[in-house]
mmCIF file of C-alpha atoms in Angstrom:
data_model
loop_
_atom_site.group_PDB
_atom_site.id
_atom_site.type_symbol
_atom_site.label_atom_id
_atom_site.label_comp_id
_atom_site.label_asym_id
_atom_site.label_seq_id
_atom_site.Cartn_x
_atom_site.Cartn_y
_atom_site.Cartn_z
ATOM 1 C CA UNK A 111 -179.001 110.236 215.677
ATOM 2 C CA UNK A 112 -175.725 108.643 214.632
ATOM 3 C CA UNK A 113 -172.922 111.153 214.236
ATOM 4 C CA UNK A 114 -169.614 110.635 212.565
ATOM 5 C CA UNK A 115 -166.371 112.180 211.812
ATOM 6 C CA UNK A 116 -165.614 111.855 208.140
ATOM 7 C CA UNK A 117 -162.039 110.770 207.304
ATOM 8 C CA UNK A 118 -160.280 112.198 204.325
ATOM 9 C CA UNK A 119 -161.594 110.244 201.324
ATOM 10 C CA UNK A 120 -158.410 108.775 199.765
ATOM 11 C CA UNK A 121 -159.134 105.378 198.144
ATOM 12 C CA UNK A 122 -156.781 103.115 196.161
ATOM 13 C CA UNK A 123 -157.415 100.795 193.406
ATOM 14 C CA UNK A 124 -156.874 97.872 195.791
ATOM 15 C CA UNK A 125 -159.867 99.196 197.803
ATOM 16 C CA UNK A 126 -162.145 99.895 194.807
ATOM 17 C CA UNK A 127 -161.716 96.458 193.091
ATOM 18 C CA UNK A 128 -163.158 94.298 195.896
ATOM 19 C CA UNK A 129 -165.966 96.847 196.297
ATOM 20 C CA UNK A 130 -166.785 96.544 192.652
ATOM 21 C CA UNK A 131 -166.702 92.772 192.959
ATOM 22 C CA UNK A 132 -169.364 93.209 195.656
ATOM 23 C CA UNK A 133 -171.539 95.070 193.121
ATOM 24 C CA UNK A 134 -171.081 92.109 190.789
ATOM 25 C CA UNK A 135 -172.223 89.719 193.626
ATOM 26 C CA UNK A 136 -175.188 92.067 194.235
ATOM 27 C CA UNK A 137 -176.359 91.218 190.628
ATOM 28 C CA UNK A 138 -176.727 87.607 191.634
ATOM 29 C CA UNK A 139 -180.212 88.349 192.813
ATOM 30 C CA UNK A 140 -181.314 88.849 189.162
ATOM 31 C CA UNK A 141 -180.869 85.125 188.487
ATOM 32 C CA UNK A 142 -184.231 84.599 190.139
ATOM 33 C CA UNK A 143 -186.124 85.525 186.983
ATOM 34 C CA UNK A 144 -184.457 83.127 184.719
ATOM 35 C CA UNK A 145 -184.230 80.343 187.435
ATOM 36 C CA UNK A 146 -187.956 80.651 187.969
ATOM 37 C CA UNK A 147 -188.595 79.843 184.309
ATOM 38 C CA UNK A 148 -186.422 76.652 184.499
ATOM 39 C CA UNK A 149 -188.027 75.619 187.802
ATOM 40 C CA UNK A 150 -191.535 76.127 186.371
ATOM 41 C CA UNK A 151 -190.696 73.725 183.510
ATOM 42 C CA UNK A 152 -188.767 71.278 185.741
ATOM 43 C CA UNK A 153 -191.363 71.024 188.525
ATOM 44 C CA UNK A 154 -194.523 71.773 186.603
ATOM 45 C CA UNK A 155 -195.274 74.802 188.752
ATOM 46 C CA UNK A 156 -198.516 76.687 188.481
ATOM 47 C CA UNK A 157 -198.137 80.452 187.356
ATOM 48 C CA UNK A 158 -199.132 81.477 190.961
ATOM 49 C CA UNK A 159 -196.381 79.296 192.505
ATOM 50 C CA UNK A 160 -193.836 80.344 190.025
ATOM 51 C CA UNK A 161 -194.714 83.989 190.366
ATOM 52 C CA UNK A 162 -194.321 83.806 194.153
ATOM 53 C CA UNK A 163 -190.568 83.030 193.941
ATOM 54 C CA UNK A 164 -189.391 86.446 192.528
ATOM 55 C CA UNK A 165 -191.690 88.306 194.931
ATOM 56 C CA UNK A 166 -189.721 86.980 197.828
ATOM 57 C CA UNK A 167 -186.836 89.357 196.944
ATOM 58 C CA UNK A 168 -188.859 92.594 197.509
ATOM 59 C CA UNK A 169 -190.452 91.183 200.692
ATOM 60 C CA UNK A 170 -187.032 90.875 202.360
ATOM 61 C CA UNK A 171 -186.113 94.424 201.266
ATOM 62 C CA UNK A 172 -189.055 95.737 203.207
ATOM 63 C CA UNK A 173 -188.115 93.747 206.301
ATOM 64 C CA UNK A 174 -184.340 93.875 206.508
ATOM 65 C CA UNK A 175 -183.257 97.190 205.109
ATOM 66 C CA UNK A 176 -183.842 99.501 208.050
ATOM 67 C CA UNK A 177 -182.481 96.840 210.727
ATOM 68 C CA UNK A 178 -179.394 96.546 208.467
ATOM 69 C CA UNK A 179 -178.763 100.302 208.603
ATOM 70 C CA UNK A 180 -178.831 100.092 212.428
ATOM 71 C CA UNK A 181 -176.617 96.923 212.374
ATOM 72 C CA UNK A 182 -173.907 98.908 210.549
ATOM 73 C CA UNK A 183 -173.780 101.394 213.367
ATOM 74 C CA UNK A 184 -172.852 98.546 215.655
ATOM 75 C CA UNK A 185 -170.427 96.381 213.593
ATOM 76 C CA UNK A 186 -169.393 98.692 210.760
ATOM 77 C CA UNK A 187 -170.094 98.727 207.039
ATOM 78 C CA UNK A 188 -167.386 96.358 205.821
ATOM 79 C CA UNK A 189 -168.408 93.684 208.293
ATOM 80 C CA UNK A 190 -172.014 94.063 207.304
ATOM 81 C CA UNK A 191 -171.144 93.699 203.611
ATOM 82 C CA UNK A 192 -169.232 90.524 204.589
ATOM 83 C CA UNK A 193 -172.285 89.242 206.372
ATOM 84 C CA UNK A 194 -174.329 89.728 203.199
ATOM 85 C CA UNK A 195 -171.825 87.726 201.208
ATOM 86 C CA UNK A 196 -172.053 84.862 203.730
ATOM 87 C CA UNK A 197 -175.849 84.877 203.473
ATOM 88 C CA UNK A 198 -175.584 84.977 199.651
ATOM 89 C CA UNK A 199 -173.176 81.995 199.654
ATOM 90 C CA UNK A 200 -175.671 80.006 201.657
ATOM 91 C CA UNK A 201 -178.378 80.850 199.026
ATOM 92 C CA UNK A 202 -176.103 79.531 196.239
ATOM 93 C CA UNK A 203 -175.358 76.263 198.181
ATOM 94 C CA UNK A 204 -178.976 75.194 198.792
ATOM 95 C CA UNK A 205 -179.852 74.613 195.050
ATOM 96 C CA UNK A 206 -176.846 72.279 194.790
ATOM 97 C CA UNK A 207 -178.384 70.051 197.537
ATOM 98 C CA UNK A 208 -181.840 69.926 196.052
ATOM 99 C CA UNK A 209 -184.147 71.711 193.577
ATOM 100 C CA UNK A 210 -187.424 70.974 195.237
ATOM 101 C CA UNK A 211 -189.857 73.835 195.512
ATOM 102 C CA UNK A 212 -189.448 74.066 199.286
ATOM 103 C CA UNK A 213 -185.679 74.191 199.045
ATOM 104 C CA UNK A 214 -185.761 76.839 196.319
ATOM 105 C CA UNK A 215 -188.022 78.941 198.563
ATOM 106 C CA UNK A 216 -185.404 78.838 201.252
ATOM 107 C CA UNK A 217 -182.636 79.585 198.700
ATOM 108 C CA UNK A 218 -184.494 82.504 197.145
ATOM 109 C CA UNK A 219 -185.341 83.952 200.604
ATOM 110 C CA UNK A 220 -181.694 83.814 201.597
ATOM 111 C CA UNK A 221 -180.705 85.415 198.236
ATOM 112 C CA UNK A 222 -183.275 88.318 198.945
ATOM 113 C CA UNK A 223 -181.970 88.720 202.508
ATOM 114 C CA UNK A 224 -178.348 88.768 201.500
ATOM 115 C CA UNK A 225 -179.141 91.256 198.705
ATOM 116 C CA UNK A 226 -181.091 93.501 201.090
ATOM 117 C CA UNK A 227 -178.220 93.527 203.467
ATOM 118 C CA UNK A 228 -175.663 94.167 200.693
ATOM 119 C CA UNK A 229 -177.577 96.972 199.020
ATOM 120 C CA UNK A 230 -178.100 98.741 202.385
ATOM 121 C CA UNK A 231 -174.372 98.425 203.419
ATOM 122 C CA UNK A 232 -172.344 98.651 200.249
ATOM 123 C CA UNK A 233 -173.450 102.020 199.097
ATOM 124 C CA UNK A 234 -172.423 103.775 202.374
ATOM 125 C CA UNK A 235 -169.225 101.843 202.303
ATOM 126 C CA UNK A 236 -168.525 103.377 198.920
ATOM 127 C CA UNK A 237 -169.418 106.875 200.224
ATOM 128 C CA UNK A 238 -166.587 106.646 202.710
ATOM 129 C CA UNK A 239 -164.110 106.054 200.008
ATOM 130 C CA UNK A 240 -165.259 108.613 197.355
ATOM 131 C CA UNK A 241 -165.476 112.312 197.471
ATOM 132 C CA UNK A 242 -169.095 113.515 197.419
ATOM 133 C CA UNK A 243 -168.721 115.083 194.034
ATOM 134 C CA UNK A 244 -167.826 111.694 192.486
ATOM 135 C CA UNK A 245 -170.327 109.535 194.518
ATOM 136 C CA UNK A 246 -173.091 109.473 191.960
ATOM 137 C CA UNK A 247 -170.789 108.453 189.060
ATOM 138 C CA UNK A 248 -169.127 105.777 191.218
ATOM 139 C CA UNK A 249 -172.434 104.257 192.292
ATOM 140 C CA UNK A 250 -173.559 104.239 188.695
ATOM 141 C CA UNK A 251 -170.481 102.448 187.600
ATOM 142 C CA UNK A 252 -171.163 99.915 190.410
ATOM 143 C CA UNK A 253 -174.701 99.499 188.919
ATOM 144 C CA UNK A 254 -173.020 98.805 185.567
ATOM 145 C CA UNK A 255 -170.897 96.094 187.090
ATOM 146 C CA UNK A 256 -174.034 94.681 188.776
ATOM 147 C CA UNK A 257 -175.725 94.726 185.349
ATOM 148 C CA UNK A 258 -172.952 92.633 183.882
ATOM 149 C CA UNK A 259 -173.686 89.989 186.415
ATOM 150 C CA UNK A 260 -177.394 90.129 185.709
ATOM 151 C CA UNK A 261 -176.737 89.735 181.992
ATOM 152 C CA UNK A 262 -174.468 86.803 182.608
ATOM 153 C CA UNK A 263 -176.938 84.776 184.661
ATOM 154 C CA UNK A 264 -179.427 83.660 181.948
ATOM 155 C CA UNK A 265 -176.575 82.932 179.479
ATOM 156 C CA UNK A 266 -174.845 80.620 182.064
ATOM 157 C CA UNK A 267 -178.135 78.837 182.763
ATOM 158 C CA UNK A 268 -179.002 78.351 179.054
ATOM 159 C CA UNK A 269 -175.368 77.115 178.495
ATOM 160 C CA UNK A 270 -175.627 74.637 181.344
ATOM 161 C CA UNK A 271 -179.028 73.338 179.968
ATOM 162 C CA UNK A 272 -177.727 72.542 176.522
ATOM 163 C CA UNK A 273 -173.929 72.114 177.113
ATOM 164 C CA UNK A 274 -172.218 68.958 175.827
ATOM 165 C CA UNK A 275 -169.577 69.571 178.448
ATOM 166 C CA UNK A 276 -170.289 67.632 181.693
ATOM 167 C CA UNK A 277 -172.153 69.716 184.212
ATOM 168 C CA UNK A 278 -172.119 67.046 186.968
ATOM 169 C CA UNK A 279 -175.800 66.528 186.536
ATOM 170 C CA UNK A 280 -176.542 70.155 187.584
ATOM 171 C CA UNK A 281 -177.952 71.150 184.173
ATOM 172 C CA UNK A 282 -178.978 74.748 184.324
ATOM 173 C CA UNK A 283 -178.033 74.812 188.035
ATOM 174 C CA UNK A 284 -174.364 74.948 186.958
ATOM 175 C CA UNK A 285 -174.760 78.638 187.537
ATOM 176 C CA UNK A 286 -174.808 78.202 191.247
ATOM 177 C CA UNK A 287 -171.343 76.793 191.886
ATOM 178 C CA UNK A 288 -169.924 79.259 189.370
ATOM 179 C CA UNK A 289 -171.447 82.239 191.305
ATOM 180 C CA UNK A 290 -170.464 80.538 194.650
ATOM 181 C CA UNK A 291 -166.795 80.571 193.687
ATOM 182 C CA UNK A 292 -167.030 84.219 192.648
ATOM 183 C CA UNK A 293 -168.796 84.956 195.904
ATOM 184 C CA UNK A 294 -166.032 83.277 198.017
ATOM 185 C CA UNK A 295 -163.329 85.111 196.097
ATOM 186 C CA UNK A 296 -165.037 88.393 196.713
ATOM 187 C CA UNK A 297 -165.453 87.643 200.454
ATOM 188 C CA UNK A 298 -161.722 86.801 200.739
ATOM 189 C CA UNK A 299 -160.606 89.850 198.729
ATOM 190 C CA UNK A 300 -162.837 92.280 200.664
ATOM 191 C CA UNK A 301 -161.908 90.605 204.038
ATOM 192 C CA UNK A 302 -158.161 91.318 203.578
ATOM 193 C CA UNK A 303 -158.669 94.747 202.228
ATOM 194 C CA UNK A 304 -158.076 97.487 204.889
ATOM 195 C CA UNK A 305 -160.854 100.135 204.781
ATOM 196 C CA UNK A 306 -161.023 102.959 207.203
ATOM 197 C CA UNK A 307 -164.650 103.757 208.133
ATOM 198 C CA UNK A 308 -166.460 106.619 209.773
ATOM 199 C CA UNK A 309 -167.248 105.851 213.358
ATOM 200 C CA UNK A 310 -170.888 106.004 214.617
ATOM 201 C CA UNK A 311 -170.818 107.503 218.082
ATOM 202 C CA UNK A 312 -174.510 106.867 218.870
ATOM 203 C CA UNK A 313 -176.671 103.853 217.858
ATOM 204 C CA UNK A 314 -180.197 104.805 216.854
ATOM 205 C CA UNK A 315 -183.363 102.706 217.139
ATOM 206 C CA UNK A 316 -185.826 101.591 214.329
ATOM 207 C CA UNK A 317 -188.450 104.193 215.280
ATOM 208 C CA UNK A 318 -185.859 106.939 215.411
ATOM 209 C CA UNK A 319 -184.548 105.860 212.036
ATOM 210 C CA UNK A 320 -187.960 105.739 210.444
ATOM 211 C CA UNK A 321 -188.691 109.262 211.744
ATOM 212 C CA UNK A 322 -186.042 110.439 209.314
ATOM 213 C CA UNK A 323 -188.806 110.010 206.678
ATOM 214 C CA UNK A 324 -190.342 113.046 208.307
ATOM 215 C CA UNK A 325 -187.587 115.187 206.773
ATOM 216 C CA UNK A 326 -189.023 116.526 203.505
ATOM 217 C CA UNK A 327 -186.010 115.899 201.289
ATOM 218 C CA UNK A 328 -185.466 112.414 202.751
ATOM 219 C CA UNK A 329 -189.055 111.570 201.986
ATOM 220 C CA UNK A 330 -188.716 112.923 198.407
ATOM 221 C CA UNK A 331 -185.700 110.677 197.910
ATOM 222 C CA UNK A 332 -187.495 107.649 199.336
ATOM 223 C CA UNK A 333 -190.483 108.151 196.948
ATOM 224 C CA UNK A 334 -187.969 108.741 194.038
ATOM 225 C CA UNK A 335 -186.326 105.321 194.721
ATOM 226 C CA UNK A 336 -189.844 103.723 194.714
ATOM 227 C CA UNK A 337 -190.640 105.354 191.336
ATOM 228 C CA UNK A 338 -187.317 104.251 189.842
ATOM 229 C CA UNK A 339 -187.749 100.638 190.900
ATOM 230 C CA UNK A 340 -191.417 100.696 189.996
ATOM 231 C CA UNK A 341 -190.589 101.970 186.477
ATOM 232 C CA UNK A 342 -187.813 99.427 186.134
ATOM 233 C CA UNK A 343 -189.846 96.365 187.122
ATOM 234 C CA UNK A 344 -192.986 97.789 185.386
ATOM 235 C CA UNK A 345 -191.178 98.126 182.038
ATOM 236 C CA UNK A 346 -189.631 94.718 182.305
ATOM 237 C CA UNK A 347 -192.990 93.231 183.108
ATOM 238 C CA UNK A 348 -195.333 95.062 180.759
ATOM 239 C CA UNK A 349 -193.162 95.912 177.621
ATOM 240 C CA UNK A 350 -193.761 92.358 176.324
ATOM 241 C CA UNK A 351 -197.376 92.643 177.123
ATOM 242 C CA UNK A 352 -197.678 95.847 174.953
ATOM 243 C CA UNK A 353 -196.141 93.931 172.026
ATOM 244 C CA UNK A 354 -198.475 90.997 172.641
ATOM 245 C CA UNK A 355 -201.740 93.029 173.106
ATOM 246 C CA UNK A 356 -201.112 95.774 170.531
ATOM 247 C CA UNK A 357 -199.273 93.911 167.751
ATOM 248 C CA UNK A 358 -200.014 90.277 168.268
ATOM 249 C CA UNK A 359 -196.422 89.189 169.116
ATOM 250 C CA UNK A 360 -196.018 85.575 170.274
ATOM 251 C CA UNK A 361 -194.877 85.232 173.898
ATOM 252 C CA UNK A 362 -191.401 83.933 172.927
ATOM 253 C CA UNK A 363 -190.863 86.825 170.483
ATOM 254 C CA UNK A 364 -192.311 89.546 172.940
ATOM 255 C CA UNK A 365 -189.283 89.069 175.298
ATOM 256 C CA UNK A 366 -187.324 91.340 172.953
ATOM 257 C CA UNK A 367 -188.993 94.231 174.892
ATOM 258 C CA UNK A 368 -187.291 93.231 178.094
ATOM 259 C CA UNK A 369 -184.026 92.579 176.297
ATOM 260 C CA UNK A 370 -184.015 95.994 174.702
ATOM 261 C CA UNK A 371 -184.734 97.650 177.998
ATOM 262 C CA UNK A 372 -181.969 95.786 179.795
ATOM 263 C CA UNK A 373 -179.269 96.382 177.189
ATOM 264 C CA UNK A 374 -179.960 100.145 177.072
ATOM 265 C CA UNK A 375 -180.139 100.330 180.938
ATOM 266 C CA UNK A 376 -176.727 98.631 181.149
ATOM 267 C CA UNK A 377 -175.259 100.881 178.478
ATOM 268 C CA UNK A 378 -176.758 103.870 180.241
ATOM 269 C CA UNK A 379 -175.009 102.965 183.474
ATOM 270 C CA UNK A 380 -171.640 102.739 181.811
ATOM 271 C CA UNK A 381 -172.139 106.037 179.920
ATOM 272 C CA UNK A 382 -173.596 107.673 183.039
ATOM 273 C CA UNK A 383 -170.643 106.800 185.180
ATOM 274 C CA UNK A 384 -168.477 108.827 182.718
ATOM 275 C CA UNK A 385 -170.887 111.707 182.308
ATOM 276 C CA UNK A 386 -171.696 112.186 186.001
ATOM 277 C CA UNK A 387 -167.996 112.552 186.716
ATOM 278 C CA UNK A 388 -167.990 115.597 184.454
ATOM 279 C CA UNK A 389 -171.470 117.033 184.422
ATOM 280 C CA UNK A 390 -173.598 118.348 187.283
ATOM 281 C CA UNK A 391 -175.999 115.593 188.615
ATOM 282 C CA UNK A 392 -179.013 117.876 188.261
ATOM 283 C CA UNK A 393 -178.496 118.477 184.543
ATOM 284 C CA UNK A 394 -177.839 114.861 183.650
ATOM 285 C CA UNK A 395 -180.835 113.757 185.862
ATOM 286 C CA UNK A 396 -183.023 116.190 183.921
ATOM 287 C CA UNK A 397 -181.860 114.661 180.606
ATOM 288 C CA UNK A 398 -182.544 111.193 181.984
ATOM 289 C CA UNK A 399 -186.072 112.018 182.985
ATOM 290 C CA UNK A 400 -186.725 113.709 179.707
ATOM 291 C CA UNK A 401 -185.669 110.569 177.927
ATOM 292 C CA UNK A 402 -188.137 108.572 180.096
ATOM 293 C CA UNK A 403 -190.936 111.083 179.437
ATOM 294 C CA UNK A 404 -190.473 110.748 175.698
ATOM 295 C CA UNK A 405 -190.286 106.994 176.119
ATOM 296 C CA UNK A 406 -193.748 106.618 177.855
ATOM 297 C CA UNK A 407 -195.224 108.958 175.319
ATOM 298 C CA UNK A 408 -193.943 106.581 172.607
ATOM 299 C CA UNK A 409 -195.631 103.738 174.426
ATOM 300 C CA UNK A 410 -198.952 105.660 174.577
ATOM 301 C CA UNK A 411 -199.095 106.653 170.875
ATOM 302 C CA UNK A 412 -197.201 103.750 169.284
ATOM 303 C CA UNK A 413 -198.543 102.686 165.910
ATOM 304 C CA UNK A 414 -195.838 100.156 165.278
ATOM 305 C CA UNK A 415 -193.694 97.822 167.386
ATOM 306 C CA UNK A 416 -190.624 99.836 166.387
ATOM 307 C CA UNK A 417 -191.947 102.805 168.212
ATOM 308 C CA UNK A 418 -192.650 100.655 171.236
ATOM 309 C CA UNK A 419 -189.081 99.369 171.240
ATOM 310 C CA UNK A 420 -187.731 102.887 170.772
ATOM 311 C CA UNK A 421 -189.838 103.945 173.806
ATOM 312 C CA UNK A 422 -188.510 101.069 175.930
ATOM 313 C CA UNK A 423 -184.940 101.885 174.974
ATOM 314 C CA UNK A 424 -185.412 105.516 175.950
ATOM 315 C CA UNK A 425 -186.905 104.445 179.369
ATOM 316 C CA UNK A 426 -184.112 101.992 179.893
ATOM 317 C CA UNK A 427 -181.381 104.588 179.161
ATOM 318 C CA UNK A 428 -183.172 107.288 181.236
ATOM 319 C CA UNK A 429 -183.760 105.028 184.228
ATOM 320 C CA UNK A 430 -180.262 103.682 184.356
ATOM 321 C CA UNK A 431 -178.826 106.560 186.466
ATOM 322 C CA UNK A 432 -181.822 107.584 188.577
ATOM 323 C CA UNK A 433 -181.006 105.264 191.495
ATOM 324 C CA UNK A 434 -177.422 106.435 191.905
ATOM 325 C CA UNK A 435 -178.309 110.128 191.716
ATOM 326 C CA UNK A 436 -181.244 109.909 194.235
ATOM 327 C CA UNK A 437 -179.300 107.627 196.644
ATOM 328 C CA UNK A 438 -176.277 109.819 196.647
ATOM 329 C CA UNK A 439 -178.410 112.940 197.128
ATOM 330 C CA UNK A 440 -179.998 111.388 200.238
ATOM 331 C CA UNK A 441 -176.569 110.444 201.679
ATOM 332 C CA UNK A 442 -175.110 113.920 201.042
ATOM 333 C CA UNK A 443 -178.198 115.634 202.531
ATOM 334 C CA UNK A 444 -177.822 113.693 205.869
ATOM 335 C CA UNK A 445 -174.006 113.048 206.230
ATOM 336 C CA UNK A 446 -174.258 112.077 209.843
ATOM 337 C CA UNK A 447 -177.020 109.389 209.343
ATOM 338 C CA UNK A 448 -175.694 107.680 206.312
ATOM 339 C CA UNK A 449 -176.306 104.159 207.541
ATOM 340 C CA UNK A 450 -179.845 104.942 208.647
ATOM 341 C CA UNK A 451 -180.557 106.767 205.328
ATOM 342 C CA UNK A 452 -179.208 103.905 203.338
ATOM 343 C CA UNK A 453 -181.601 101.525 205.114
ATOM 344 C CA UNK A 454 -184.574 103.794 204.288
ATOM 345 C CA UNK A 455 -183.614 104.232 200.660
ATOM 346 C CA UNK A 456 -183.205 100.479 200.121
ATOM 347 C CA UNK A 457 -186.587 99.946 201.739
ATOM 348 C CA UNK A 458 -187.856 102.141 198.879
ATOM 349 C CA UNK A 459 -187.240 99.149 196.564
ATOM 350 C CA UNK A 460 -190.664 97.940 197.719
ATOM 351 C CA UNK A 461 -191.747 100.053 194.790
ATOM 352 C CA UNK A 462 -190.847 97.040 192.678
ATOM 353 C CA UNK A 463 -193.947 95.413 194.168
ATOM 354 C CA UNK A 464 -196.275 98.425 194.531
ATOM 355 C CA UNK A 465 -196.032 99.764 190.935
ATOM 356 C CA UNK A 466 -196.570 96.405 189.057
ATOM 357 C CA UNK A 467 -199.496 95.679 191.383
ATOM 358 C CA UNK A 468 -201.086 99.127 190.616
ATOM 359 C CA UNK A 469 -200.218 98.700 186.890
ATOM 360 C CA UNK A 470 -201.965 95.313 186.858
ATOM 361 C CA UNK A 471 -205.136 96.777 188.488
ATOM 362 C CA UNK A 472 -205.194 99.632 185.991
ATOM 363 C CA UNK A 473 -204.711 97.253 183.142
ATOM 364 C CA UNK A 474 -207.696 95.288 184.276
ATOM 365 C CA UNK A 475 -209.947 98.294 184.023
ATOM 366 C CA UNK A 476 -208.567 100.166 180.977
ATOM 367 C CA UNK A 477 -206.264 97.778 179.190
ATOM 368 C CA UNK A 478 -202.517 98.301 178.732
ATOM 369 C CA UNK A 479 -202.891 102.025 178.491
ATOM 370 C CA UNK A 480 -203.865 102.130 182.131
ATOM 371 C CA UNK A 481 -200.647 100.319 183.075
ATOM 372 C CA UNK A 482 -198.617 102.860 181.057
ATOM 373 C CA UNK A 483 -200.413 105.671 182.884
ATOM 374 C CA UNK A 484 -199.405 104.352 186.253
ATOM 375 C CA UNK A 485 -195.774 104.192 185.094
ATOM 376 C CA UNK A 486 -196.079 107.663 183.692
ATOM 377 C CA UNK A 487 -197.042 108.973 187.142
ATOM 378 C CA UNK A 488 -193.650 107.760 188.408
ATOM 379 C CA UNK A 489 -191.905 109.597 185.604
ATOM 380 C CA UNK A 490 -193.761 112.920 186.263
ATOM 381 C CA UNK A 491 -192.773 112.574 189.992
ATOM 382 C CA UNK A 492 -189.165 112.271 188.957
ATOM 383 C CA UNK A 493 -189.572 115.336 186.832
ATOM 384 C CA UNK A 494 -190.826 117.209 189.906
ATOM 385 C CA UNK A 495 -187.864 115.769 191.909
ATOM 386 C CA UNK A 496 -185.398 117.156 189.384
ATOM 387 C CA UNK A 497 -186.050 120.635 190.560
ATOM 388 C CA UNK A 498 -185.229 119.577 194.191
ATOM 389 C CA UNK A 499 -181.826 118.141 193.512
ATOM 390 C CA UNK A 500 -179.110 119.743 195.506
ATOM 391 C CA UNK A 501 -175.519 120.469 194.497
ATOM 392 C CA UNK A 502 -173.106 117.779 195.658
#
C-alpha cells in the first residue's frame, strides 16, 4: 500500500482560494443537464439520444476514478488536478467548434473524464492542507462553491439564448467561452501556488487498490457514497414526476420540484460548512439523515403538492452534507492510502446510475411509490451508517 509522512497542515488563504476555484470548475459538469435540453431542441434529438448525453458523465466516473487515484501516487495531487483542468478546458472548446451530436458526445465525454479526475484528486489535495477535524466542513464549503457554479450554468445559457447583447452567434453556447476563461484562470492560479504534498513511497496497482473495499469500514463508506448520489439524482429526476403523477402538474411547472431541491441543497452546504466546524460530524450527520427520513415520509403520504415540496426541501437539506462527511471519514480511516481511497469513493458516484435505474424499474411495477421506496432504502442505509461514524 501507499504510505506517507503527513506534513504539518498549515494552509494560507493563498492556497485555499485556488483550491476553491477548482471546486467551482468541478461544478461545470452540471451544465450537461441544461445543455441537453437546448441540444434536444436545436438538433431535434429523440428522448433516447438526449438521455444518453448526461449518462456519459457517470460512465467515466466508473472507469477513471481508481486509475486516477493510482496516478496521484506517481505525479502528485496538484499535477493531477491540473491535468483535470486541461481535460475540462478541451471539453469547453469543442462546443465552440461545432454543436453536432457527435461533437457534443466528445465534449461531454471529456467533461466527464475531467470531472472524474478532478473529484478524485481535489479532495485528497484539500486533506493535505486542512486538519482532520476541519476536513468535513472544508469539503462541504467546497461543495457549496461547486453548487454556485451549477446554479450559474442554466442562467448563463438562458441569458445567451435571449440576450440582445451580441453573443457572436453562439446563442446558449456563450456559456462555454465564459467557463473556459474561468478554467484557464484557475489553472494559472493553482499552477503558481506552492503546495507541499504528502509523498507516496510505494505505488499500488488497480487490483491492490480495489482490494481496499474488503475493509469493512471502507466498504460501508463506498455504499454510503452510492446512496448519497443515488438519492441526489433520484430526487432531481423523480420529484417532478411525483407532482405530475399525483397532482396533475404540467411538465414546465413540475420543474419547481428540482429547483426546490437544488436551492435547499446549496443552502445546506453553506450552513453545513459552518456547523461542521463546530459540531461533531456524527451528530450533524444524524440530523441530516433524520431530515431525509422525514422528507421521504412526506413524499409517501403527501396529500398536497406543498407537502411534496416540503419533503423535497428536507431531502435537499439533509443530503447536502452527506458526501463530505462520508468522504472525510474514509480518508481519515485510511490515512496512508488517501489517493486510493479517494479513487474508490469517487467510483461510488456510479450510484447516480444504479439508483435511478432501480427506481425506474420499481415505478414501472408499482407506480411512483415504488421509486420512492427505492430511494428510502438509501436513506435507511445512511441511518445505519450513522452509528458507524468515527471521531475525526
